[in-house]
Amino acid sequence: MMIYQTNSLNWFTLLIVLIIATYCVLHPLIQAKLSTLHHARLNHHGVTLPQPVISTAVEKAYQLYKHLVTGDQHLDL
């Protein structure tokens, strides 16, 4: 009976390791593909943003996030 439990545990462990490894390999590839598709879609619609505009939007979003999460009093919107 103990042999069957050990064998089942080995198969379960192997399955979990394979799932995690597959996720680790595929996740960056999927994210890169989604980013490329999103960028292509924006360019297809004629939307192009200069780097300073993007940087400013990201910084404002980060400041808002800090304010919402930690109650940062230095929020300047």
mmCIF file of C-alpha atoms in Angstrom:
data_model
loop_
_atom_site.group_PDB
_atom_site.id
_atom_site.type_symbol
_atom_site.label_atom_id
_atom_site.label_comp_id
_atom_site.label_asym_id
_atom_site.label_seq_id
_atom_site.Cartn_x
_atom_site.Cartn_y
_atom_site.Cartn_z
ATOM 1 C CA MET A 1 0.000 0.000 0.000
ATOM 2 C CA MET A 2 2.867 2.381 0.822
ATOM 3 C CA ILE A 3 4.406 1.826 -2.631
ATOM 4 C CA TYR A 4 1.231 3.049 -4.357
ATOM 5 C CA GLN A 5 1.086 6.172 -2.190
ATOM 6 C CA THR A 6 4.727 6.989 -2.934
ATOM 7 C CA ASN A 7 4.196 6.411 -6.647
ATOM 8 C CA SER A 8 1.139 8.675 -6.635
ATOM 9 C CA LEU A 9 3.055 11.362 -4.773
ATOM 10 C CA ASN A 10 5.874 11.168 -7.327
ATOM 11 C CA TRP A 11 3.438 11.593 -10.223
ATOM 12 C CA PHE A 12 1.699 14.485 -8.479
ATOM 13 C CA THR A 13 5.033 16.201 -7.796
ATOM 14 C CA LEU A 14 6.122 15.705 -11.406
ATOM 15 C CA LEU A 15 2.850 17.180 -12.648
ATOM 16 C CA ILE A 16 3.181 20.251 -10.421
ATOM 17 C CA VAL A 17 6.798 20.798 -11.496
ATOM 18 C CA LEU A 18 5.828 20.518 -15.169
ATOM 19 C CA ILE A 19 2.986 23.003 -14.740
ATOM 20 C CA ILE A 20 5.264 25.514 -13.013
ATOM 21 C CA ALA A 21 8.047 25.059 -15.579
ATOM 22 C CA THR A 22 5.611 25.482 -18.467
ATOM 23 C CA TYR A 23 4.244 28.648 -16.894
ATOM 24 C CA CYS A 24 7.757 30.060 -16.350
ATOM 25 C CA VAL A 25 8.688 29.395 -19.978
ATOM 26 C CA LEU A 26 5.462 30.512 -21.633
ATOM 27 C CA HIS A 27 4.549 33.532 -19.507
ATOM 28 C CA PRO A 28 7.295 35.868 -20.846
ATOM 29 C CA LEU A 29 6.583 34.758 -24.406
ATOM 30 C CA ILE A 30 2.866 35.422 -24.048
ATOM 31 C CA GLN A 31 3.484 38.808 -22.407
ATOM 32 C CA ALA A 32 5.841 39.829 -25.221
ATOM 33 C CA LYS A 33 3.288 38.787 -27.833
ATOM 34 C CA LEU A 34 0.487 40.692 -26.077
ATOM 35 C CA SER A 35 2.675 43.772 -25.804
ATOM 36 C CA THR A 36 3.508 43.597 -29.499
ATOM 37 C CA LEU A 37 -0.159 43.187 -30.415
ATOM 38 C CA HIS A 38 -1.184 46.121 -28.211
ATOM 39 C CA HIS A 39 1.548 48.340 -29.672
ATOM 40 C CA ALA A 40 0.607 47.332 -33.228
ATOM 41 C CA ARG A 41 -3.069 48.025 -32.521
ATOM 42 C CA LEU A 42 -2.273 51.514 -31.222
ATOM 43 C CA ASN A 43 -0.103 52.251 -34.248
ATOM 44 C CA HIS A 44 -2.826 50.895 -36.533
ATOM 45 C CA HIS A 45 -5.243 53.460 -35.109
ATOM 46 C CA GLY A 46 -2.712 56.244 -35.572
ATOM 47 C CA VAL A 47 -1.944 56.655 -31.874
ATOM 48 C CA THR A 48 1.690 57.486 -31.262
ATOM 49 C CA LEU A 49 2.872 58.915 -27.966
ATOM 50 C CA PRO A 50 6.274 60.466 -27.311
ATOM 51 C CA GLN A 51 8.404 58.993 -24.532
ATOM 52 C CA PRO A 52 8.015 61.998 -22.160
ATOM 53 C CA VAL A 53 4.217 61.674 -22.286
ATOM 54 C CA ILE A 54 4.404 57.974 -21.468
ATOM 55 C CA SER A 55 6.884 58.603 -18.645
ATOM 56 C CA THR A 56 4.673 61.303 -17.140
ATOM 57 C CA ALA A 57 1.584 59.082 -17.301
ATOM 58 C CA VAL A 58 3.437 56.207 -15.658
ATOM 59 C CA GLU A 59 4.774 58.470 -12.900
ATOM 60 C CA LYS A 60 1.310 59.898 -12.176
ATOM 61 C CA ALA A 61 -0.180 56.414 -12.068
ATOM 62 C CA TYR A 62 2.562 55.327 -9.652
ATOM 63 C CA GLN A 63 1.981 58.343 -7.396
ATOM 64 C CA LEU A 64 -1.755 57.642 -7.352
ATOM 65 C CA TYR A 65 -1.062 53.994 -6.512
ATOM 66 C CA LYS A 66 1.229 55.018 -3.626
ATOM 67 C CA HIS A 67 -1.412 57.400 -2.340
ATOM 68 C CA LEU A 68 -4.143 54.772 -2.463
ATOM 69 C CA VAL A 69 -2.033 52.033 -0.893
ATOM 70 C CA THR A 70 -0.015 53.875 1.723
ATOM 71 C CA GLY A 71 -1.843 57.180 2.130
ATOM 72 C CA ASP A 72 1.073 59.204 0.731
ATOM 73 C CA GLN A 73 0.437 62.885 1.546
ATOM 74 C CA HIS A 74 2.712 64.215 -1.216
ATOM 75 C CA LEU A 75 0.346 63.448 -4.059
ATOM 76 C CA ASP A 76 0.415 66.213 -6.671
ATOM 77 C CA LEU A 77 -2.217 65.551 -9.320
#
